[in-house]
């Protein structure tokens, strides 16, 4: 077993070789002896290893190796190791929850930033006042160094063991289709779990419980209400302190708070999950759409407008009705069932199919900003990040299979252009054919090769995720990194071989074959405009770049005698299509007006007094109090127009 290598204990060596991958190096080693020598030379290897990967599958360190294999030793920095570390931490917290509340544990998975555990309580609930006692128990469990033991048990034995917990019995009856399944034991806790886990609870060096909420069993509103407790853990207390600082920063940047403070948008109980964008928020919304629209014009996309409501027969053809109908708003019209569209692709298929198509028309790039609706559960609605009504910068490219490479290159260049304007870095993952896929394997292989070629030529680092593609085509996942180090998935580049088959889409090829099947490339750069606004709000902390700012210019008169000139200045900037206001409040001093404008994040403050009125000028300073001095009105308008059109990230400095 791997832990024997790490502890330099005796174990039965394998007959073959283990391929060890560590710190980016591959080395073929005899299974036991050479690994022991390496451990002796590397004191921290055992302490730093969270989990192993055996033949690309995560593997308990105490689980015996079953065959010759490829072995990787993962540290906490690896995403898969973090998931294991947080999963084990969830079990520790679950053990503490059972001791404190005595309820029924449900699911306890790792999540993107930590872990949670759900519990059903017959009565009462969870309070933040309970956190300190729960944490105290967790520390005790950690100190005991309880081993995580993997056990394979018969299903009927487990049904008897968990007869007190109807939720575990549901999982066994509904999700376990084999005679046996695995459980993990640590201390008194035994839980249904595929694992793997860290070797013992002592590997968790610091753990914090930070949030609780209520939820429904499996997210279904008609099921039992559960109590959910969230936690985070790290192998180093310093990492927890850094995380706490990040949480405080994220709290200050919360888009819901900034949106309220800056009067950008709000939500109302009479339309849950559908945002009301106030004038200044609508400016941001429309400016983002116009940005993408301007890129569409450069890149050969044609914008279309499609219906919001379709007969359910469309969704049956596309397959969405069979797999997605519970997330759609549907209703009856004249004894026919209709639904609001949750995506644009089926409508675009109808557009492609409304007349015969020729190879000369391909690639055909359709773009659509149509309104979409998805019936998200009310408990899942979270500001602008999870809504029911939204728009996407949605486009579908209909192309021949040999055109895929060039189209993907264009998509990648598109997203780099847009994200560089926002100041985002990003990472790329290529997800390839899963075990269960539809279509011709040769088509898959050819398409995946073209995706690889496109990514290699693009020049940015990318990671291969074998077998992680959708059943209907490979995809490129793109995650952007914001100002405080968080990653967000926004852009999508997804190949689809199945939708053209479902809609029987064909084109006439150059050699006269009128049954040639196109490939569809689904792509979006912003993703949901609503979600992108949430990300941008938090990324900038409400300090909007000039071109996107809903408060670009504030005109401040020195005194009442300059009010008329200030109004004239405001009108000139308004006519030049700037977001401009004027402060004529007689109850505020000049310094107070300037300070108010800076706090409100006006990019430029234009002060006008008697001197400026006489000479037709303005005195310019920025929200960061950088003084640019006196300029003519026409010169200022022209310069700000240049900065706006260039989408400068630091217009206040560049002025």
XYZ file of C-alpha atoms in Angstrom:
655
model
C 0.000 0.000 0.000
C 1.148 3.521 -0.739
C 1.272 4.672 2.878
C 3.825 1.930 3.535
C 6.136 3.640 1.074
C 5.501 6.966 2.759
C 6.113 5.593 6.267
C 9.107 3.452 5.117
C 7.373 0.386 6.616
C 7.553 -3.186 5.377
C 5.072 -4.206 2.711
C 4.746 -6.874 0.056
C 6.406 -5.430 -3.084
C 4.641 -5.636 -6.436
C 6.163 -7.793 -9.166
C 6.119 -4.936 -11.664
C 6.891 -1.255 -11.656
C 5.152 1.821 -10.340
C 5.432 4.966 -12.439
C 5.864 7.767 -9.902
C 4.861 11.316 -10.852
C 5.904 14.023 -8.409
C 6.668 17.715 -8.907
C 6.192 17.347 -12.648
C 8.717 14.467 -13.008
C 7.991 10.928 -14.157
C 10.200 8.089 -12.964
C 9.794 4.324 -13.387
C 10.648 2.750 -10.027
C 10.602 -0.653 -8.468
C 7.396 -0.647 -6.457
C 8.950 -0.661 -2.974
C 12.656 -0.290 -2.555
C 13.357 2.838 -4.623
C 10.357 4.639 -3.157
C 11.594 3.955 0.374
C 14.976 5.423 -0.539
C 13.275 8.527 -1.917
C 11.250 8.972 1.261
C 14.381 8.705 3.375
C 15.865 11.554 1.332
C 12.674 13.660 1.484
C 11.597 14.162 5.088
C 8.446 16.112 4.236
C 7.001 13.770 1.615
C 4.722 11.850 3.983
C 3.508 15.005 5.735
C 2.795 16.848 2.490
C 1.029 14.050 0.620
C -2.756 14.336 0.930
C -3.847 11.559 -1.417
C -2.574 9.387 -4.254
C -3.706 8.907 -7.827
C -3.446 5.383 -9.153
C -3.972 5.027 -12.893
C -5.487 8.539 -12.872
C -8.037 7.721 -10.122
C -7.706 9.192 -6.609
C -6.752 6.432 -4.163
C -6.507 6.063 -0.377
C -2.925 5.982 0.849
C -3.760 2.955 3.027
C -5.517 1.051 0.244
C -3.455 -1.798 -1.280
C -2.220 -1.438 -4.845
C -3.933 -4.074 -6.977
C -1.805 -4.087 -10.141
C 1.091 -2.441 -11.930
C 0.142 1.202 -12.120
C 0.893 4.841 -12.660
C 1.153 6.546 -9.272
C 0.916 10.259 -8.516
C 1.343 11.769 -5.045
C -0.859 14.844 -4.634
C -0.287 17.758 -2.280
C -2.945 20.153 -0.995
C -2.188 22.554 -3.856
C -3.729 20.059 -6.307
C -7.466 20.619 -6.817
C -8.230 16.909 -6.463
C -6.266 16.789 -3.208
C -8.200 19.792 -1.878
C -11.480 18.021 -2.646
C -10.322 14.940 -0.706
C -9.021 17.063 2.184
C -12.328 18.930 2.466
C -14.352 15.732 2.064
C -12.493 14.218 5.030
C -13.071 17.439 6.968
C -16.808 17.110 6.264
C -16.771 13.669 7.904
C -15.079 15.158 10.981
C -17.761 17.848 11.159
C -20.456 15.217 10.563
C -19.213 13.220 13.554
C -19.357 16.382 15.685
C -22.871 17.206 14.412
C -24.132 13.749 15.350
C -22.768 14.190 18.870
C -24.279 17.669 19.311
C -27.646 17.346 17.560
C -28.310 13.611 17.284
C -30.131 14.099 13.975
C -29.892 12.225 10.682
C -26.877 13.042 8.523
C -27.623 13.386 4.815
C -25.034 14.534 2.249
C -21.628 15.956 3.198
C -19.584 16.786 0.086
C -16.590 18.997 -0.624
C -17.443 22.145 -2.567
C -15.402 24.735 -4.442
C -14.295 26.484 -1.273
C -14.609 24.073 1.651
C -17.372 21.639 2.534
C -20.804 21.290 4.122
C -22.934 18.668 5.808
C -26.732 18.472 5.733
C -28.655 17.101 8.709
C -32.322 16.433 9.348
C -33.611 17.459 12.793
C -37.040 16.440 14.081
C -37.287 19.742 15.902
C -35.198 22.840 16.472
C -32.499 24.170 14.201
C -28.879 25.226 13.972
C -27.635 28.550 15.317
C -24.317 30.317 14.778
C -24.040 30.190 18.580
C -23.416 26.437 18.168
C -20.305 26.925 16.032
C -17.784 27.212 18.868
C -18.922 23.968 20.535
C -18.918 22.173 17.171
C -15.413 23.450 16.424
C -14.272 22.311 19.872
C -15.508 18.787 19.155
C -13.848 18.844 15.723
C -10.521 19.762 17.348
C -10.914 16.831 19.749
C -11.650 14.451 16.858
C -8.611 15.777 14.977
C -6.407 15.311 18.043
C -7.523 11.668 18.319
C -6.098 10.931 14.840
C -9.005 8.637 14.017
C -8.140 6.466 11.016
C -10.337 6.612 7.897
C -11.161 2.977 7.146
C -12.622 1.939 3.810
C -15.070 -0.962 4.119
C -17.092 -2.791 1.495
C -20.420 -3.926 2.947
C -23.500 -5.732 1.630
C -26.429 -3.513 0.744
C -28.874 -5.395 2.998
C -26.475 -5.074 5.937
C -26.283 -1.329 5.395
C -30.072 -1.000 5.155
C -30.287 -2.643 8.565
C -27.440 -0.512 9.935
C -29.026 2.744 8.716
C -32.660 1.889 9.455
C -32.756 4.856 11.872
C -31.870 7.231 8.987
C -34.453 7.308 6.181
C -32.192 9.490 4.042
C -29.336 6.978 3.955
C -31.880 4.246 3.185
C -33.178 6.342 0.272
C -29.656 6.664 -1.100
C -29.128 2.904 -0.789
C -32.454 2.055 -2.440
C -32.347 4.680 -5.198
C -28.666 5.039 -6.068
C -26.909 1.770 -5.168
C -27.469 -0.875 -7.863
C -24.796 -3.329 -6.729
C -24.855 -6.084 -4.052
C -22.222 -4.221 -2.038
C -21.062 -0.633 -1.656
C -18.421 1.248 0.294
C -18.629 3.029 3.618
C -15.928 4.873 5.543
C -15.432 4.698 9.279
C -13.637 7.239 11.435
C -14.130 6.870 15.171
C -17.823 6.212 15.877
C -18.977 7.619 12.507
C -19.790 5.229 9.673
C -21.083 6.868 6.512
C -21.968 5.892 2.965
C -19.070 7.161 0.901
C -17.060 6.350 -2.210
C -14.024 8.147 -0.798
C -11.121 8.407 -0.885
C -9.965 10.145 2.306
C -6.844 11.309 4.094
C -5.183 8.660 6.278
C -6.502 9.937 9.612
C -8.270 12.951 11.130
C -4.972 14.357 12.432
C -4.072 15.352 8.863
C -6.569 18.224 9.184
C -4.511 20.930 10.869
C -7.066 23.734 11.207
C -10.843 23.758 10.731
C -13.390 26.568 10.928
C -17.202 26.436 10.845
C -18.416 29.693 9.352
C -21.982 29.518 8.032
C -25.298 27.709 8.267
C -28.513 27.730 6.266
C -31.586 25.638 5.589
C -32.138 23.639 2.425
C -34.328 20.876 1.018
C -33.497 17.218 0.533
C -31.763 17.051 -2.874
C -32.840 20.653 -3.507
C -36.503 19.742 -4.028
C -38.928 22.198 -2.430
C -41.546 19.508 -1.754
C -39.116 17.418 0.314
C -37.916 17.629 3.922
C -36.193 20.764 5.230
C -32.590 20.152 6.271
C -30.021 22.123 8.246
C -26.784 22.807 6.356
C -23.517 23.722 8.084
C -20.504 24.999 6.117
C -16.844 24.668 7.030
C -13.354 25.250 5.706
C -10.048 23.597 6.610
C -6.366 23.848 5.736
C -3.066 22.065 6.405
C -1.545 25.307 7.730
C -3.119 27.875 10.131
C -1.579 30.675 8.033
C -3.742 29.578 5.109
C -6.854 29.938 7.272
C -5.872 33.506 8.198
C -5.375 34.340 4.521
C -8.771 32.799 3.740
C -10.431 34.891 6.465
C -8.916 38.061 5.001
C -10.198 37.058 1.584
C -13.702 36.474 2.974
C -13.713 39.936 4.543
C -12.602 41.462 1.248
C -15.262 39.477 -0.627
C -17.892 40.668 1.857
C -16.942 44.294 1.185
C -17.139 43.635 -2.556
C -20.483 41.778 -2.468
C -22.331 42.777 -5.647
C -25.656 42.847 -3.803
C -24.348 45.493 -1.395
C -22.604 47.563 -4.083
C -25.624 47.310 -6.382
C -27.819 48.685 -3.617
C -25.376 51.404 -2.531
C -24.745 52.587 -6.099
C -28.418 52.275 -7.119
C -27.667 49.873 -9.957
C -30.245 47.104 -9.490
C -32.561 45.404 -7.031
C -34.849 42.391 -6.655
C -38.490 42.277 -5.578
C -40.529 39.479 -3.994
C -43.200 39.906 -6.675
C -40.757 38.639 -9.323
C -38.205 36.360 -7.612
C -34.988 35.796 -9.510
C -35.694 38.555 -12.032
C -33.573 41.659 -11.617
C -34.785 45.251 -11.859
C -31.976 47.262 -13.458
C -32.170 50.935 -12.542
C -30.915 53.530 -15.085
C -27.278 53.349 -14.013
C -27.351 49.554 -13.874
C -29.049 49.442 -17.273
C -26.174 51.529 -18.660
C -23.687 48.843 -17.572
C -25.937 46.103 -18.973
C -26.370 47.766 -22.361
C -22.713 48.802 -22.591
C -21.619 45.182 -22.153
C -24.017 44.063 -24.875
C -22.811 46.826 -27.211
C -19.208 45.789 -26.552
C -19.961 42.217 -27.635
C -22.087 43.477 -30.533
C -19.158 45.562 -31.823
C -16.956 42.452 -31.732
C -19.628 40.451 -33.566
C -19.502 42.942 -36.425
C -15.713 42.550 -36.688
C -15.855 38.747 -36.551
C -18.567 37.875 -39.052
C -21.421 37.067 -36.667
C -24.977 37.862 -37.731
C -27.378 38.912 -35.001
C -30.828 37.325 -35.007
C -34.000 37.735 -32.955
C -35.941 34.615 -32.006
C -39.211 33.908 -30.136
C -39.388 33.596 -26.360
C -42.143 30.962 -26.361
C -42.163 27.634 -28.197
C -44.487 24.663 -28.411
C -43.250 21.753 -26.312
C -42.778 19.767 -29.536
C -39.623 21.817 -30.184
C -38.188 20.844 -26.808
C -39.088 17.193 -27.405
C -37.160 17.290 -30.674
C -34.139 18.908 -29.013
C -34.250 16.523 -26.038
C -34.627 19.277 -23.460
C -38.174 18.235 -22.555
C -37.011 14.775 -21.548
C -34.087 16.024 -19.447
C -34.796 19.638 -18.500
C -38.567 20.222 -18.391
C -38.670 20.641 -14.598
C -36.404 23.682 -15.027
C -38.660 25.279 -17.648
C -41.662 27.571 -17.239
C -44.451 25.813 -19.146
C -48.129 26.609 -19.633
C -51.104 25.624 -21.753
C -52.342 27.692 -24.706
C -55.398 26.459 -26.638
C -54.864 22.917 -25.332
C -51.234 22.903 -26.485
C -48.281 22.934 -24.108
C -45.788 25.785 -24.504
C -42.675 26.856 -22.594
C -40.465 29.911 -22.217
C -37.087 29.204 -23.777
C -34.232 28.391 -21.360
C -31.681 28.472 -24.209
C -31.447 29.657 -27.824
C -29.955 26.692 -29.675
C -33.188 24.910 -30.747
C -34.541 28.170 -32.196
C -31.315 28.670 -34.126
C -31.676 25.136 -35.509
C -35.093 26.123 -36.875
C -33.487 29.177 -38.485
C -30.786 27.072 -40.124
C -33.412 24.596 -41.351
C -35.961 27.049 -42.728
C -34.418 26.776 -46.228
C -31.800 24.639 -48.018
C -28.212 25.491 -47.070
C -25.040 25.381 -49.146
C -21.402 24.854 -48.146
C -20.818 28.392 -49.440
C -22.812 29.770 -46.463
C -20.661 28.007 -43.890
C -19.533 28.819 -41.319
C -22.866 30.436 -40.430
C -22.497 32.367 -37.163
C -25.791 33.301 -35.448
C -25.754 35.590 -32.397
C -28.722 36.171 -30.098
C -29.247 38.337 -27.000
C -32.741 36.907 -26.440
C -34.279 36.767 -22.964
C -34.049 33.330 -21.339
C -35.961 31.893 -18.380
C -35.039 28.969 -16.149
C -37.167 27.780 -13.257
C -34.535 27.799 -10.528
C -35.640 26.832 -7.018
C -36.320 29.891 -4.877
C -33.791 28.705 -2.295
C -31.054 28.629 -4.955
C -31.565 32.232 -6.106
C -28.517 34.312 -5.127
C -28.387 37.917 -6.291
C -27.285 38.149 -9.914
C -25.282 34.913 -9.831
C -28.349 32.642 -9.931
C -31.473 34.111 -11.523
C -34.603 33.035 -13.375
C -34.612 35.724 -16.083
C -31.382 36.542 -17.917
C -29.719 37.232 -21.246
C -26.596 35.675 -22.730
C -24.157 36.727 -25.422
C -25.225 33.487 -27.016
C -24.034 32.411 -30.454
C -24.088 29.216 -32.482
C -21.725 28.476 -35.320
C -22.927 26.007 -37.945
C -19.881 24.671 -39.769
C -18.414 21.700 -41.605
C -16.260 19.376 -39.529
C -13.087 20.477 -41.337
C -13.836 24.108 -40.336
C -13.838 23.399 -36.588
C -10.193 24.308 -36.016
C -10.448 27.786 -37.535
C -13.734 28.495 -35.754
C -12.297 27.490 -32.384
C -9.271 29.703 -33.012
C -11.696 32.568 -33.641
C -13.620 31.812 -30.434
C -10.422 31.720 -28.385
C -9.206 35.010 -29.852
C -12.645 36.509 -29.131
C -12.543 35.568 -25.456
C -8.946 36.773 -25.040
C -9.894 40.158 -26.526
C -12.882 40.564 -24.204
C -11.198 39.315 -21.035
C -8.122 41.490 -21.589
C -10.385 44.562 -21.624
C -11.800 43.501 -18.243
C -8.332 42.688 -16.904
C -9.090 38.990 -16.349
C -6.574 36.188 -16.644
C -8.043 32.768 -17.417
C -7.315 29.056 -17.552
C -8.400 26.552 -20.177
C -9.427 22.891 -19.943
C -10.126 20.567 -22.853
C -12.731 17.937 -21.965
C -12.771 14.963 -24.315
C -14.982 11.974 -25.163
C -16.652 10.309 -22.149
C -17.197 6.569 -21.878
C -20.859 6.983 -22.773
C -21.023 9.099 -25.908
C -23.192 9.405 -28.993
C -21.963 9.583 -32.563
C -19.150 8.299 -34.746
C -15.846 7.812 -32.922
C -13.922 8.998 -36.003
C -15.843 12.281 -35.952
C -15.001 12.666 -32.251
C -11.316 11.945 -32.866
C -11.102 14.404 -35.738
C -12.900 17.121 -33.759
C -10.764 16.608 -30.638
C -7.597 16.801 -32.725
C -8.749 20.120 -34.184
C -9.524 21.449 -30.701
C -6.030 20.470 -29.548
C -4.474 22.178 -32.579
C -6.472 25.348 -31.896
C -5.411 25.421 -28.251
C -1.763 24.793 -29.078
C -1.722 27.596 -31.631
C -3.550 29.905 -29.206
C -0.432 29.925 -27.066
C -1.983 29.880 -23.588
C -1.521 27.000 -21.133
C -4.289 24.422 -21.165
C -5.069 21.198 -19.317
C -6.532 17.991 -20.714
C -9.542 16.528 -18.873
C -9.939 13.141 -20.581
C -13.436 11.701 -20.536
C -15.014 14.859 -19.090
C -16.793 16.062 -22.237
C -20.547 16.061 -22.768
C -22.084 12.955 -24.351
C -22.841 14.990 -27.494
C -19.413 16.580 -28.055
C -16.057 17.722 -26.614
C -15.740 21.148 -25.024
C -13.327 23.787 -23.802
C -14.027 25.072 -20.284
C -12.751 28.559 -19.496
C -12.405 29.971 -15.982
C -11.574 33.616 -15.358
C -9.668 34.828 -12.304
C -10.912 37.962 -10.536
C -9.075 40.631 -8.529
C -9.196 38.636 -5.284
C -8.102 35.327 -6.761
C -11.458 33.596 -7.230
C -12.216 31.612 -10.378
C -15.504 31.875 -12.272
C -16.784 29.886 -15.244
C -18.341 32.222 -17.809
C -17.226 31.422 -21.342
C -18.302 28.224 -23.071
C -17.019 26.581 -26.241
C -18.937 23.344 -26.806
C -19.080 21.167 -29.917
C -22.390 19.446 -30.609
C -22.760 16.537 -33.022
C -26.232 15.478 -31.818
C -28.471 18.542 -32.190
C -27.947 18.631 -35.992
C -29.044 14.980 -36.067
C -32.101 15.615 -33.874
C -33.229 18.456 -36.161
C -32.059 16.655 -39.322
C -29.927 19.634 -40.347
C -28.084 19.256 -43.644
C -26.243 21.311 -46.229
C -25.152 20.717 -49.805
C -21.416 20.062 -49.908
C -19.089 21.343 -52.631
C -19.250 17.920 -54.341
C -23.071 17.951 -54.456
C -23.842 15.770 -51.414
C -27.100 17.269 -50.105
C -27.105 15.220 -46.888
C -23.946 16.621 -45.325
C -24.350 17.145 -41.593
C -23.073 20.386 -39.977
C -21.442 20.598 -36.559
C -22.731 23.192 -34.072
C -20.342 25.201 -31.912
C -22.163 26.602 -28.871
C -20.222 29.588 -27.528
C -20.607 32.483 -25.124
C -17.998 34.870 -23.731
C -19.843 36.797 -21.025
C -22.173 33.883 -20.383
C -25.140 35.327 -18.520
C -24.948 39.134 -18.684
C -26.446 39.240 -15.182
C -23.799 36.948 -13.730
C -21.011 38.800 -15.515
C -22.237 42.073 -13.977
C -22.075 40.416 -10.534
C -18.505 39.259 -11.222
C -17.432 42.656 -12.591
C -19.052 44.507 -9.684
C -17.042 42.441 -7.205
C -13.897 42.418 -9.339
C -13.817 46.232 -9.483
C -15.269 46.644 -5.997
C -17.710 49.173 -7.480
C -14.811 51.217 -8.877
C -15.901 50.953 -12.501
C -13.498 51.599 -15.401
C -14.407 54.772 -17.259
C -15.912 53.185 -20.395
C -18.254 50.991 -18.321
C -18.886 53.399 -15.458
C -22.456 54.534 -14.770
C -20.977 57.664 -13.168
C -18.395 59.006 -15.572
C -18.456 62.749 -14.967
C -19.644 65.026 -12.152
C -19.766 68.783 -12.759
C -19.284 70.846 -9.591
C -19.900 74.625 -9.616
C -17.857 76.684 -7.141
C -20.904 78.767 -6.225
C -24.458 79.697 -7.293
C -23.215 82.227 -9.859
C -21.646 79.364 -11.807
C -24.704 77.067 -11.748
C -25.850 78.079 -15.224
C -22.408 77.404 -16.732
C -22.255 74.080 -14.863
C -25.576 73.110 -16.441
C -24.218 74.058 -19.856
C -21.142 71.878 -19.285
C -23.329 68.973 -18.152
C -25.495 69.304 -21.267
C -22.475 69.231 -23.565
C -21.205 65.996 -22.001
C -24.711 64.542 -22.050
C -24.997 65.311 -25.770
C -21.660 63.530 -26.249
C -23.277 60.417 -24.666
C -21.470 60.459 -21.320
C -23.048 59.475 -17.994
C -22.845 62.916 -16.400
C -24.440 64.679 -13.422
C -24.179 68.131 -11.865
C -24.202 68.933 -8.140
C -26.188 72.145 -7.532
C -26.816 71.499 -3.823
C -26.541 74.934 -2.132
C -26.144 73.296 1.279
C -22.776 71.680 0.461
C -19.357 73.282 0.379
C -17.148 72.854 -2.679
C -14.890 70.390 -0.862
C -17.893 68.393 0.324
C -19.271 68.172 -3.235
C -15.917 66.976 -4.549
C -15.616 64.403 -1.773
C -19.172 63.153 -2.347
C -18.425 62.681 -6.045
C -15.237 60.766 -5.274
C -16.992 58.478 -2.786
C -19.746 57.867 -5.351
C -16.987 56.731 -7.769
C -17.390 59.412 -10.440
C -14.301 58.899 -12.605
C -13.806 62.600 -13.335
C -14.896 65.646 -11.341
C -15.053 68.892 -13.329
C -14.917 71.996 -11.127
C -16.163 75.240 -12.698
C -15.790 78.712 -11.186
C -15.778 82.278 -12.479
C -12.439 81.770 -14.203
C -13.618 78.639 -16.037
C -16.928 80.293 -16.937
C -15.099 83.236 -18.515
C -12.579 81.118 -20.445
C -14.906 78.225 -21.408
C -12.830 75.668 -19.529
C -13.152 73.082 -16.760
C -10.781 72.146 -13.932
C -10.306 68.376 -13.904
C -9.559 65.976 -11.075
C -10.183 62.261 -10.616
C -11.918 60.128 -7.998
C -8.455 59.327 -6.609
C -7.820 63.075 -6.307
C -5.289 63.299 -9.109
C -5.484 66.871 -10.449
C -5.175 67.276 -14.230
C -5.825 71.006 -14.123
C -7.602 73.344 -16.502
C -8.598 72.268 -20.028
C -10.972 73.665 -22.622
C -14.409 72.134 -22.726
C -14.033 70.835 -26.294
C -10.589 69.380 -25.541
C -11.948 67.567 -22.479
C -14.917 66.105 -24.360
C -12.651 64.908 -27.173
C -10.114 63.307 -24.816
C -12.753 61.532 -22.749
C -14.377 60.220 -25.930
C -11.017 58.729 -26.939
C -10.615 57.072 -23.544
C -14.153 55.725 -23.652
C -13.796 54.302 -27.155
C -10.453 52.673 -26.326
C -11.978 51.048 -23.231
C -8.975 52.118 -21.211
C -8.555 50.269 -17.903
C -7.017 53.350 -16.252
C -8.530 56.355 -17.992
C -7.968 58.568 -14.944
C -4.207 58.026 -15.235
C -4.120 58.073 -19.041
C -5.934 61.414 -19.317
